[in-house]
Coordinates of C-alpha atoms and ligand atoms in Angstrom, one line a residue:
Chain K
M2 CA 34.1 -48.2 -50.6
E3 CA 33.1 -50.1 -53.7
K4 CA 30.2 -49.4 -56.0
R5 CA 28.2 -52.3 -57.3
G6 CA 25.3 -51.4 -59.7
R7 CA 22.8 -49.2 -58.1
W8 CA 23.7 -50.0 -54.5
C9 CA 26.7 -49.3 -52.5
R10 CA 27.1 -51.9 -49.9
V11 CA 29.0 -51.2 -46.7
P12 CA 29.1 -53.8 -43.9
R13 CA 27.5 -52.6 -40.8
G14 CA 28.3 -54.0 -37.4
Y15 CA 30.0 -53.3 -34.1
F16 CA 27.2 -52.9 -31.6
G17 CA 27.6 -53.8 -28.0
S18 CA 30.8 -53.8 -26.2
R19 CA 31.9 -57.4 -26.7
T20 CA 30.1 -58.8 -29.7
I21 CA 31.2 -56.4 -32.3
L22 CA 31.1 -58.3 -35.5
T23 CA 28.0 -58.9 -37.6
R24 CA 27.7 -59.5 -41.2
E25 CA 24.6 -57.5 -41.8
P26 CA 25.0 -55.7 -45.1
E27 CA 24.0 -52.0 -45.3
F28 CA 22.7 -50.5 -48.4
L29 CA 23.2 -46.8 -49.1
E30 CA 21.6 -44.7 -51.8
P31 CA 24.0 -43.9 -54.6
P32 CA 25.8 -40.6 -54.0
V33 CA 24.2 -37.7 -55.8
N34 CA 27.4 -36.3 -57.3
A35 CA 31.1 -36.5 -57.3
W36 CA 31.5 -34.4 -54.2
A37 CA 29.1 -36.6 -52.3
R38 CA 31.1 -39.6 -53.5
I39 CA 34.4 -38.2 -52.2
G40 CA 32.8 -37.1 -49.0
R41 CA 31.3 -40.5 -48.4
A42 CA 34.5 -42.3 -49.2
L43 CA 36.3 -40.1 -46.7
L44 CA 33.8 -40.7 -44.0
L45 CA 33.7 -44.4 -44.6
G46 CA 37.4 -44.5 -44.6
L47 CA 37.5 -42.8 -41.2
R48 CA 34.9 -45.1 -39.9
D49 CA 36.9 -48.1 -41.0
I50 CA 40.0 -46.8 -39.3
G51 CA 37.9 -46.3 -36.1
R52 CA 36.5 -49.8 -36.3
A53 CA 39.9 -51.3 -37.0
L54 CA 41.4 -49.5 -34.0
R55 CA 38.5 -50.5 -31.8
M56 CA 39.0 -54.1 -32.8
L57 CA 42.7 -53.8 -32.0
G58 CA 41.7 -52.4 -28.6
E59 CA 39.4 -55.3 -27.9
A60 CA 42.0 -57.8 -29.1
T61 CA 44.6 -56.1 -26.8
S62 CA 42.3 -56.2 -23.8
N63 CA 41.7 -59.9 -24.6
T64 CA 45.4 -60.7 -24.3
V65 CA 44.7 -61.5 -20.7
F66 CA 43.2 -64.8 -21.9
V67 CA 46.4 -65.7 -23.8
F68 CA 47.2 -68.6 -21.4
S69 CA 43.7 -69.9 -21.3
R70 CA 43.3 -73.5 -22.4
Q71 CA 41.6 -72.4 -25.6
N72 CA 44.2 -70.0 -26.7
R73 CA 47.7 -71.0 -25.6
Y74 CA 48.3 -73.6 -28.4
E75 CA 46.7 -71.3 -30.9
V76 CA 49.3 -68.6 -30.3
V77 CA 52.1 -71.1 -30.8
H78 CA 50.5 -72.4 -33.8
Q79 CA 50.1 -69.0 -35.3
M80 CA 53.7 -68.1 -34.6
F81 CA 54.6 -71.2 -36.5
L82 CA 52.4 -70.4 -39.4
G83 CA 53.4 -66.7 -39.5
G84 CA 57.0 -67.1 -38.6
I85 CA 58.7 -70.4 -39.3
K86 CA 56.8 -71.0 -42.5
S87 CA 58.0 -67.6 -43.9
L88 CA 61.7 -68.3 -43.1
G89 CA 62.5 -69.6 -46.6
V90 CA 61.3 -66.5 -48.4
I91 CA 62.8 -64.2 -45.8
T92 CA 66.2 -65.9 -46.1
I93 CA 66.4 -65.3 -49.9
V94 CA 65.0 -61.8 -49.8
A95 CA 67.4 -60.8 -46.9
L96 CA 70.4 -62.4 -48.5
F97 CA 69.9 -60.6 -51.8
T98 CA 69.0 -57.3 -50.1
G99 CA 72.3 -57.4 -48.2
M100 CA 74.2 -58.3 -51.3
I101 CA 72.6 -55.5 -53.3
L102 CA 73.2 -53.0 -50.6
A103 CA 76.9 -54.1 -50.3
L104 CA 77.4 -54.0 -54.1
Q105 CA 75.8 -50.7 -54.7
T106 CA 77.5 -48.8 -51.8
G107 CA 80.7 -50.8 -52.4
L108 CA 81.1 -49.7 -56.0
E109 CA 80.7 -46.1 -55.0
L110 CA 83.0 -46.3 -52.0
R111 CA 85.7 -48.0 -54.0
R112 CA 86.1 -44.8 -55.9
F113 CA 87.5 -43.3 -52.7
G114 CA 89.3 -46.5 -51.7
Q115 CA 86.7 -46.8 -48.8
E116 CA 85.2 -50.2 -49.8
V117 CA 85.8 -51.6 -46.3
N118 CA 83.1 -49.3 -45.0
I119 CA 80.4 -51.3 -46.7
G120 CA 80.1 -53.1 -43.4
T121 CA 78.7 -49.9 -41.8
A122 CA 76.5 -49.0 -44.7
V123 CA 74.9 -52.4 -44.9
T124 CA 74.4 -52.8 -41.1
V125 CA 73.0 -49.3 -40.4
V126 CA 70.6 -49.4 -43.4
L127 CA 69.4 -52.9 -42.5
L128 CA 69.0 -52.4 -38.7
R129 CA 67.3 -49.0 -39.0
E130 CA 65.1 -49.4 -42.0
M131 CA 65.4 -52.3 -44.5
G132 CA 65.3 -55.2 -42.0
P133 CA 61.9 -54.4 -40.4
F134 CA 60.6 -53.0 -43.7
M135 CA 61.4 -56.0 -45.8
T136 CA 60.2 -58.4 -43.1
G137 CA 56.9 -56.4 -42.8
L138 CA 56.3 -56.5 -46.5
I139 CA 57.0 -60.2 -46.8
I140 CA 54.8 -61.1 -43.8
A141 CA 52.0 -58.8 -45.0
A142 CA 51.9 -60.4 -48.4
S143 CA 52.1 -64.0 -47.1
F144 CA 50.6 -64.2 -43.6
G145 CA 48.4 -61.0 -43.8
S146 CA 46.7 -62.0 -47.0
A147 CA 46.3 -65.6 -45.6
I148 CA 44.6 -64.2 -42.5
A149 CA 42.3 -62.0 -44.5
A150 CA 41.3 -64.9 -46.8
Q151 CA 40.6 -67.1 -43.8
M152 CA 38.5 -64.6 -42.0
G153 CA 36.7 -63.6 -45.1
T154 CA 35.9 -67.3 -45.9
M155 CA 34.6 -67.7 -42.4
V156 CA 32.4 -64.7 -42.7
V157 CA 30.9 -66.0 -46.0
A158 CA 30.4 -69.5 -44.6
E159 CA 28.6 -68.0 -41.5
E160 CA 31.2 -69.4 -39.2
I161 CA 31.8 -66.1 -37.6
A162 CA 28.0 -65.9 -37.0
A163 CA 28.1 -69.4 -35.5
L164 CA 30.9 -68.4 -33.1
E165 CA 28.9 -65.3 -32.0
I166 CA 25.8 -67.4 -31.4
M167 CA 27.9 -69.8 -29.3
S168 CA 29.0 -66.7 -27.3
I169 CA 32.5 -67.2 -28.5
N170 CA 34.0 -63.8 -29.1
P171 CA 35.6 -64.0 -32.5
V172 CA 38.0 -61.2 -31.5
R173 CA 39.3 -63.2 -28.6
F174 CA 39.1 -66.5 -30.4
L175 CA 40.6 -65.5 -33.7
V176 CA 42.2 -62.0 -33.6
M177 CA 44.0 -62.1 -30.3
P178 CA 46.1 -65.2 -30.9
R179 CA 47.2 -63.9 -34.3
L180 CA 48.0 -60.5 -32.8
V181 CA 50.1 -61.9 -30.0
A182 CA 51.8 -64.4 -32.3
L183 CA 52.8 -61.8 -34.9
A184 CA 53.7 -59.0 -32.5
L185 CA 56.1 -61.5 -30.7
I186 CA 57.6 -63.1 -33.8
M187 CA 58.1 -60.1 -36.0
P188 CA 61.1 -58.8 -34.0
F189 CA 62.7 -62.2 -34.1
L190 CA 62.1 -62.5 -37.8
T191 CA 63.7 -59.0 -38.2
I192 CA 66.8 -60.1 -36.3
Y193 CA 67.0 -63.0 -38.6
T194 CA 66.6 -60.8 -41.7
N195 CA 69.3 -58.4 -40.4
A196 CA 71.7 -61.3 -39.7
I197 CA 71.2 -62.9 -43.1
G198 CA 71.4 -59.5 -44.9
I199 CA 74.7 -58.7 -43.1
L200 CA 76.0 -62.1 -44.1
G201 CA 75.0 -61.3 -47.8
G202 CA 77.0 -58.1 -47.6
A203 CA 80.0 -60.0 -46.3
I204 CA 79.8 -62.5 -49.2
V205 CA 79.7 -59.7 -51.8
G206 CA 82.5 -57.8 -49.9
Y207 CA 84.7 -60.9 -50.0
T208 CA 84.0 -62.1 -53.5
Q209 CA 83.7 -58.8 -55.4
L210 CA 85.2 -56.1 -53.4
G211 CA 88.2 -57.8 -51.8
V212 CA 87.1 -57.0 -48.2
T213 CA 88.1 -59.7 -45.8
F214 CA 85.5 -61.1 -43.4
T215 CA 87.4 -59.9 -40.4
A216 CA 87.6 -56.3 -41.8
Y217 CA 84.0 -56.5 -42.8
F218 CA 82.6 -57.6 -39.4
E219 CA 84.8 -55.3 -37.5
N220 CA 83.5 -52.4 -39.6
C221 CA 79.9 -53.6 -39.1
T222 CA 80.0 -52.9 -35.4
R223 CA 82.0 -49.7 -35.6
F224 CA 79.2 -47.2 -36.2
A225 CA 76.1 -49.2 -35.7
E226 CA 74.5 -48.5 -32.3
T227 CA 72.3 -50.6 -30.1
K228 CA 69.7 -47.9 -30.5
D229 CA 69.6 -48.8 -34.3
L230 CA 68.8 -52.4 -33.5
F231 CA 66.1 -51.6 -30.9
V232 CA 64.3 -49.0 -33.0
G233 CA 64.3 -51.5 -35.8
L234 CA 62.8 -54.1 -33.6
F235 CA 60.2 -51.7 -32.2
K236 CA 59.2 -51.0 -35.8
A237 CA 58.9 -54.7 -36.5
F238 CA 56.6 -55.1 -33.5
I239 CA 54.4 -52.2 -34.7
F240 CA 54.3 -53.7 -38.2
G241 CA 53.2 -57.0 -36.8
V242 CA 50.3 -55.2 -35.1
I243 CA 49.4 -53.4 -38.3
I244 CA 49.4 -56.5 -40.4
V245 CA 47.1 -58.4 -38.1
T246 CA 44.7 -55.5 -37.5
V247 CA 44.4 -54.7 -41.2
A248 CA 44.0 -58.3 -42.2
C249 CA 41.4 -59.2 -39.6
H250 CA 39.4 -56.0 -40.2
Q251 CA 39.4 -56.5 -44.0
G252 CA 38.6 -60.2 -43.6
F253 CA 35.6 -59.6 -41.2
G254 CA 34.3 -57.0 -43.6
A255 CA 34.2 -59.4 -46.5
S256 CA 30.9 -60.1 -48.2
E257 CA 29.5 -61.3 -51.5
G258 CA 31.2 -64.7 -51.5
A259 CA 34.5 -65.5 -53.2
V260 CA 34.7 -62.1 -54.9
G261 CA 34.5 -60.4 -51.5
V262 CA 37.2 -62.6 -50.1
G263 CA 39.5 -61.8 -53.0
R264 CA 38.8 -58.1 -52.5
A265 CA 39.6 -58.3 -48.8
T266 CA 42.8 -60.1 -49.5
R267 CA 43.9 -57.5 -52.1
R268 CA 43.1 -54.6 -49.9
T269 CA 44.9 -56.2 -46.9
V270 CA 48.1 -56.3 -48.9
I271 CA 47.8 -52.8 -50.3
I272 CA 46.7 -51.2 -47.0
S273 CA 49.3 -53.0 -45.0
F274 CA 52.1 -51.9 -47.4
L275 CA 51.0 -48.3 -47.3
T276 CA 50.6 -48.3 -43.5
I277 CA 54.0 -50.0 -43.0
L278 CA 55.7 -47.5 -45.3
T279 CA 54.2 -44.4 -43.6
M280 CA 54.5 -45.7 -40.1
G281 CA 58.1 -46.6 -40.8
Y282 CA 58.8 -43.0 -41.7
F283 CA 57.1 -41.6 -38.7
I284 CA 58.8 -43.9 -36.3
T285 CA 62.1 -43.0 -37.8
R286 CA 61.3 -39.3 -37.4
V287 CA 60.4 -39.7 -33.8
F288 CA 63.7 -41.5 -32.9
Y289 CA 66.2 -39.8 -35.2
K290 CA 66.0 -36.0 -35.0
Chain Z
M17 CA 8.6 -68.0 -26.1
I18 CA 9.5 -66.4 -29.5
R19 CA 7.3 -63.6 -30.7
F20 CA 7.6 -61.5 -33.9
E21 CA 5.7 -58.3 -33.9
Q22 CA 5.2 -56.8 -37.3
V23 CA 8.7 -57.4 -38.5
Y24 CA 9.8 -55.7 -41.7
K25 CA 13.2 -56.2 -43.2
Q26 CA 14.8 -55.0 -46.4
L27 CA 17.9 -56.5 -47.9
A28 CA 19.6 -55.2 -51.0
G29 CA 16.7 -52.8 -51.4
R30 CA 14.2 -55.6 -51.6
T31 CA 11.6 -56.3 -49.0
V32 CA 12.4 -59.8 -47.6
L33 CA 10.1 -59.8 -44.5
D34 CA 6.9 -58.0 -45.1
G35 CA 5.2 -57.7 -41.7
V36 CA 5.8 -61.1 -40.0
D37 CA 3.7 -61.8 -36.9
L38 CA 4.4 -65.0 -35.1
E39 CA 4.1 -66.5 -31.7
I40 CA 5.9 -69.7 -30.8
Q41 CA 5.0 -71.3 -27.5
P42 CA 7.5 -73.0 -25.2
G43 CA 7.9 -76.7 -26.0
E44 CA 6.7 -76.4 -29.5
T45 CA 8.3 -77.9 -32.6
F46 CA 7.5 -75.1 -35.0
F47 CA 8.0 -75.7 -38.7
I48 CA 8.5 -72.9 -41.2
V49 CA 8.1 -74.0 -44.8
G50 CA 8.1 -72.1 -48.0
T51 CA 9.7 -71.7 -51.4
S52 CA 13.4 -71.0 -51.9
G53 CA 14.0 -67.3 -51.2
A54 CA 10.8 -66.8 -49.3
G55 CA 12.7 -65.5 -46.3
K56 CA 12.9 -68.5 -44.0
S57 CA 16.6 -68.2 -43.2
V58 CA 16.2 -64.5 -42.7
T59 CA 13.4 -65.2 -40.2
L60 CA 15.6 -67.5 -38.2
K61 CA 18.4 -65.0 -38.2
H62 CA 16.2 -62.4 -36.6
M63 CA 15.6 -64.7 -33.6
V64 CA 19.3 -64.5 -32.6
R65 CA 19.8 -61.0 -34.0
L66 CA 22.2 -61.9 -36.8
L67 CA 19.8 -59.6 -38.5
T68 CA 17.9 -56.6 -37.0
P69 CA 14.4 -55.7 -38.2
D70 CA 13.9 -52.4 -40.0
S71 CA 10.8 -52.0 -38.0
G72 CA 8.9 -54.3 -35.6
R73 CA 10.3 -56.3 -32.7
V74 CA 11.4 -59.8 -31.9
W75 CA 10.9 -61.1 -28.4
I76 CA 12.5 -64.1 -26.8
G77 CA 10.6 -64.7 -23.6
D78 CA 10.6 -61.3 -21.9
D79 CA 13.7 -60.0 -23.6
C80 CA 13.5 -57.9 -26.8
V81 CA 16.3 -59.5 -28.8
S82 CA 16.0 -57.0 -31.6
E83 CA 17.1 -54.2 -29.3
A84 CA 19.5 -56.2 -27.1
R85 CA 23.1 -55.3 -27.0
G86 CA 26.4 -56.5 -25.5
R87 CA 26.0 -58.8 -22.6
V88 CA 22.2 -58.9 -22.6
L89 CA 22.4 -60.1 -26.2
E90 CA 25.0 -62.6 -25.3
K91 CA 22.7 -63.9 -22.5
I92 CA 19.8 -64.3 -24.9
R93 CA 22.0 -66.0 -27.5
S94 CA 23.3 -68.5 -24.9
R95 CA 19.7 -69.9 -24.7
F96 CA 19.9 -70.9 -28.3
G97 CA 21.5 -73.7 -30.3
V98 CA 21.6 -73.0 -34.0
L99 CA 22.1 -75.3 -36.9
F100 CA 23.1 -73.1 -39.9
Q101 CA 22.0 -73.9 -43.4
G102 CA 25.7 -74.6 -44.4
A103 CA 26.6 -76.2 -41.0
A104 CA 29.3 -73.5 -40.4
L105 CA 31.9 -75.9 -38.9
L106 CA 35.4 -74.6 -38.3
N107 CA 37.5 -76.3 -40.8
W108 CA 40.8 -76.5 -39.0
I109 CA 39.6 -78.6 -36.1
S110 CA 38.1 -82.1 -36.2
A111 CA 34.4 -82.9 -36.1
G112 CA 34.7 -83.9 -32.5
E113 CA 36.4 -80.7 -31.5
N114 CA 33.8 -78.7 -33.4
V115 CA 31.1 -80.4 -31.4
G116 CA 32.9 -79.9 -28.1
L117 CA 33.8 -76.3 -28.9
P118 CA 30.9 -74.5 -27.2
L119 CA 31.6 -76.4 -23.9
L120 CA 35.4 -75.9 -24.2
E121 CA 34.9 -72.2 -24.6
R122 CA 32.0 -71.5 -22.3
T123 CA 32.4 -73.9 -19.4
N124 CA 35.2 -75.1 -17.1
K125 CA 34.4 -78.8 -17.7
P126 CA 37.5 -80.9 -18.0
V127 CA 38.5 -81.9 -21.5
F128 CA 37.9 -85.6 -21.1
E129 CA 34.4 -84.9 -20.0
I130 CA 33.8 -82.6 -23.0
E131 CA 35.1 -85.3 -25.3
K132 CA 32.8 -87.9 -23.8
L133 CA 29.8 -85.6 -24.3
A134 CA 30.9 -84.8 -27.8
R135 CA 31.1 -88.5 -28.6
E136 CA 27.6 -89.0 -27.1
K137 CA 26.1 -86.2 -29.3
L138 CA 27.8 -87.5 -32.4
A139 CA 26.4 -90.9 -31.7
L140 CA 23.0 -89.4 -31.4
V141 CA 23.3 -88.2 -35.0
G142 CA 24.8 -91.5 -36.1
L143 CA 28.3 -90.3 -36.6
E144 CA 30.3 -91.8 -33.8
S145 CA 33.0 -92.9 -36.3
A146 CA 33.5 -89.3 -37.5
F147 CA 35.0 -87.9 -34.3
D148 CA 38.5 -87.6 -35.5
K149 CA 37.7 -86.6 -39.1
M150 CA 38.2 -83.1 -40.4
P151 CA 35.1 -81.3 -41.7
A152 CA 36.7 -81.3 -45.2
E153 CA 36.7 -85.1 -45.1
L154 CA 32.9 -85.3 -44.4
S155 CA 30.1 -85.2 -46.9
G156 CA 27.6 -82.3 -46.9
G157 CA 25.0 -84.4 -45.0
M158 CA 27.6 -85.5 -42.4
R159 CA 28.7 -82.0 -41.9
K160 CA 25.2 -81.0 -41.3
R161 CA 24.7 -83.7 -38.7
V162 CA 28.0 -82.6 -36.9
G163 CA 26.5 -79.1 -36.9
L164 CA 23.4 -80.5 -35.3
A165 CA 25.4 -82.3 -32.6
R166 CA 27.2 -79.0 -31.9
A167 CA 23.9 -77.2 -31.7
I168 CA 22.5 -79.5 -29.0
I169 CA 25.6 -80.1 -26.9
T170 CA 25.0 -77.2 -24.6
A171 CA 21.5 -78.4 -23.9
P172 CA 19.9 -75.2 -25.1
E173 CA 16.3 -74.2 -24.4
I174 CA 15.6 -73.2 -27.9
I175 CA 17.1 -74.8 -31.0
L176 CA 16.9 -73.4 -34.5
Y177 CA 17.4 -75.7 -37.4
D178 CA 17.9 -74.4 -40.9
E179 CA 17.1 -77.3 -43.2
P180 CA 18.3 -80.1 -40.9
T181 CA 17.4 -82.8 -43.4
S182 CA 18.2 -81.3 -46.8
G183 CA 20.9 -83.3 -48.5
L184 CA 20.3 -86.3 -46.2
D185 CA 19.0 -89.7 -47.4
P186 CA 15.4 -90.5 -46.3
V187 CA 16.4 -93.0 -43.7
T188 CA 18.8 -90.6 -41.9
S189 CA 16.2 -87.8 -42.4
R190 CA 13.6 -89.7 -40.4
A191 CA 16.2 -90.5 -37.7
I192 CA 16.9 -86.7 -37.4
D193 CA 13.2 -86.1 -37.2
Q194 CA 13.0 -88.6 -34.3
L195 CA 15.9 -86.8 -32.6
I196 CA 14.2 -83.5 -32.9
D197 CA 11.0 -84.9 -31.6
S198 CA 12.6 -86.7 -28.7
L199 CA 14.3 -83.5 -27.6
R200 CA 10.9 -81.9 -27.3
R201 CA 9.2 -84.9 -25.6
E202 CA 12.1 -85.6 -23.2
L203 CA 13.6 -82.2 -22.5
G204 CA 10.8 -79.9 -23.4
V205 CA 13.1 -78.1 -25.9
T206 CA 11.5 -75.5 -28.1
S207 CA 12.5 -76.0 -31.7
V208 CA 12.0 -73.9 -34.8
V209 CA 12.7 -75.9 -38.0
V210 CA 13.0 -74.5 -41.5
T211 CA 12.5 -77.2 -44.1
H212 CA 11.3 -78.1 -47.6
D213 CA 10.5 -81.6 -46.4
L214 CA 6.8 -81.7 -45.7
H215 CA 7.0 -85.3 -44.6
S216 CA 9.1 -84.2 -41.6
A217 CA 6.9 -81.3 -40.9
L218 CA 3.7 -83.2 -40.9
A219 CA 5.2 -86.0 -38.8
I220 CA 6.7 -84.1 -35.9
A221 CA 5.5 -80.5 -36.0
T222 CA 3.2 -79.0 -33.4
R223 CA 2.4 -76.2 -35.8
I224 CA 3.5 -75.3 -39.3
A225 CA 3.8 -71.9 -40.9
M226 CA 4.0 -71.3 -44.6
L227 CA 6.1 -68.3 -45.6
D228 CA 5.7 -66.8 -49.0
A229 CA 7.4 -63.6 -50.2
G230 CA 8.0 -62.5 -46.7
R231 CA 4.5 -63.1 -45.3
I232 CA 3.0 -65.9 -43.4
V233 CA 0.2 -67.1 -45.6
A234 CA -0.9 -70.2 -43.6
L235 CA -0.4 -71.2 -40.0
G236 CA -1.7 -74.2 -38.1
T237 CA -1.4 -77.7 -36.8
P238 CA -0.4 -80.3 -39.3
E239 CA -4.1 -81.3 -39.7
E240 CA -5.1 -77.7 -40.3
F241 CA -2.2 -77.1 -42.6
I242 CA -3.1 -80.0 -44.8
Q243 CA -6.7 -79.0 -45.1
S244 CA -5.8 -75.4 -45.7
S245 CA -7.5 -73.9 -48.8
N246 CA -4.5 -71.6 -49.4
E247 CA -3.4 -72.0 -53.0
K248 CA 0.4 -71.9 -52.1
V249 CA -0.1 -74.5 -49.5
Q250 CA -1.9 -76.8 -51.8
Q251 CA 0.8 -76.4 -54.5
F252 CA 3.4 -77.2 -51.9
L253 CA 1.5 -80.3 -50.8
E254 CA 0.9 -81.5 -54.3
A255 CA 4.5 -81.1 -55.3
Q256 CA 5.4 -83.6 -52.6
F257 CA 2.6 -86.0 -53.5
I258 CA 0.7 -85.3 -50.3
T259 CA -2.8 -84.8 -51.7
K260 CA -5.0 -86.8 -49.5
R261 CA -5.3 -87.5 -45.8
G262 CA -4.3 -91.1 -46.5
A263 CA -1.1 -90.2 -48.1
W264 CA -0.2 -88.0 -45.2
E265 CA -0.9 -90.8 -42.7
K266 CA 1.5 -93.0 -44.6
A267 CA 4.1 -90.3 -44.4
V268 CA 3.7 -90.3 -40.6
A269 CA 4.0 -94.0 -40.4
L270 CA 7.4 -94.0 -42.1
Ligands
LIG322 N1 22.9 -60.9 -47.0 C1 21.9 -60.7 -47.9 N2 22.1 -59.7 -48.8 C2 21.1 -59.5 -49.7 N3 20.0 -60.2 -49.9 C3 19.8 -61.2 -49.0 C4 20.7 -61.5 -48.0 N4 20.3 -62.6 -47.3 C5 19.1 -62.9 -47.9 N5 18.8 -62.1 -48.9 C6 17.6 -62.2 -49.8 O1 16.5 -62.5 -48.9 C7 15.6 -63.4 -49.6 C8 15.3 -64.5 -48.6 O2 16.5 -65.2 -48.3 P1 16.5 -66.5 -47.3 O3 17.9 -66.9 -47.2 O4 15.7 -66.2 -46.1 O5 15.7 -67.5 -48.2 P2 15.2 -69.0 -47.7 O6 13.7 -68.9 -47.6 O7 16.0 -69.4 -46.6 O8 15.5 -69.8 -49.0 P3 16.3 -71.3 -49.1 O9 15.2 -72.3 -48.9 O10 16.8 -71.3 -50.5 O11 17.3 -71.3 -48.0 C9 16.3 -63.9 -50.8 O12 15.6 -63.4 -51.9 C10 17.7 -63.3 -50.7 O13 18.1 -62.8 -52.0
LIG323 MG1 17.6 -70.6 -46.2

């Protein structure tokens, strides 16, 4: 919740079962004291979570329209925007993550003459945690913020209102294709991140630690399990869902012109980061006891 | 057709609509004029429940739109075509696709037929050449006309126009006026037009309402409107050099 002068503005909306987005601003009296402010912030936070989840539910139920003539190209297009266009950044980040992991663990392992085990270290860390996490952060910062900015601009330009008047459900028209696209593409991006990261480890192993490629790749598969890969991919899928939900919810809540769009974008990145981090921990906890 | 019953609305802690009572008959071309910030756009938005009254009701036919939800609301909204003040075109699809969008989304018409209809409507607003252009490549006035074409493509019963001619040259403005008028005469469409352009209003309105600070201060046929003794109305008329009957008749003849 943001305070602006005398009035706190909080977007109201979500009436009816299908048309759940309106841009009608709501004006609350300023809180009487600090406790009231904290209480209100908590309640509004909870309400926002509820709304975001509700939007996610509606988008999910609208996936039945994914092959309709209006939506099928949009899904592919969004996959392209969210996935292929981020490959450059992902390549660089993944490569250096792998190289850093290999170097840091390798230097320690060398003290015990165990540098050949960097393969295992890099692979397990990437598959289980770093792969999906890094991919999630990159996509949240690039694609998530772009979605929030686009949705926010559409709200401000009354385009969302126009869609609703035309009886085009913005959740089906805008949220669902992005949700499907990102949920599908995130696991693939993560596989790519993992592969490039492992490659980066191999390069460092060969050039700086004297580990041959054969020894490295043999070591990679020795301790890493299929379970590690699949838990990582499941995380990536969840992160994709989180990014689209947060971005669309924030974007639709934008108001006050360009300032509001900027705020929605910033919040999207922050909230996605925090949610990805905490969800990553909890998913790990569930699968690795 | 459209009825406002004592509608009050506050926005940002300010009273924007201060007890609006209004009844618009089927087949009317109803004009709302008023100074900037008088609440004209807000009044239009109440008709499709983009805004909800703080108190009072808005009726569309027999349905109370200000209390409608979900599918009922959707059904009421589907009777409307709306031209927004800023046109509100989607900027990642072409002008033609924007015009065809409501049909593509709401009907099962084949795409080539939708395209044909979209071209037809664009031709009606004088933009047949803009079919493949992106909204960003169009001027403000052209975007507005694309928005107009999109509003009429579903052949709605009621069309709301928020400043259809602002930012247009006088010749195109008169053409748009003729279009609005022909929709009424030929198809019996009910139109509500918000405008600053009194020449349009006097030429094609069945009735004109003047909104000032959230209240309707004058309401009547163009003849009654021009003869109104209300000070705000007179100011408005004088500001557009419409002081005598003769001048008005010239405006109509344009
Ligand atoms: N979303 C909003 N939040 C806060 N105030 C608003 C909002 N929308 C409109 N207002 C206020 O309501 C008043 C009426 O606005 P409205 O848009 O109806 O004016 P208008 O008569 O259409 O003017 P114009 O001719 O310039 O379009 C204005 O004073 C405006 O400040
Ligand atoms: Mg306006």
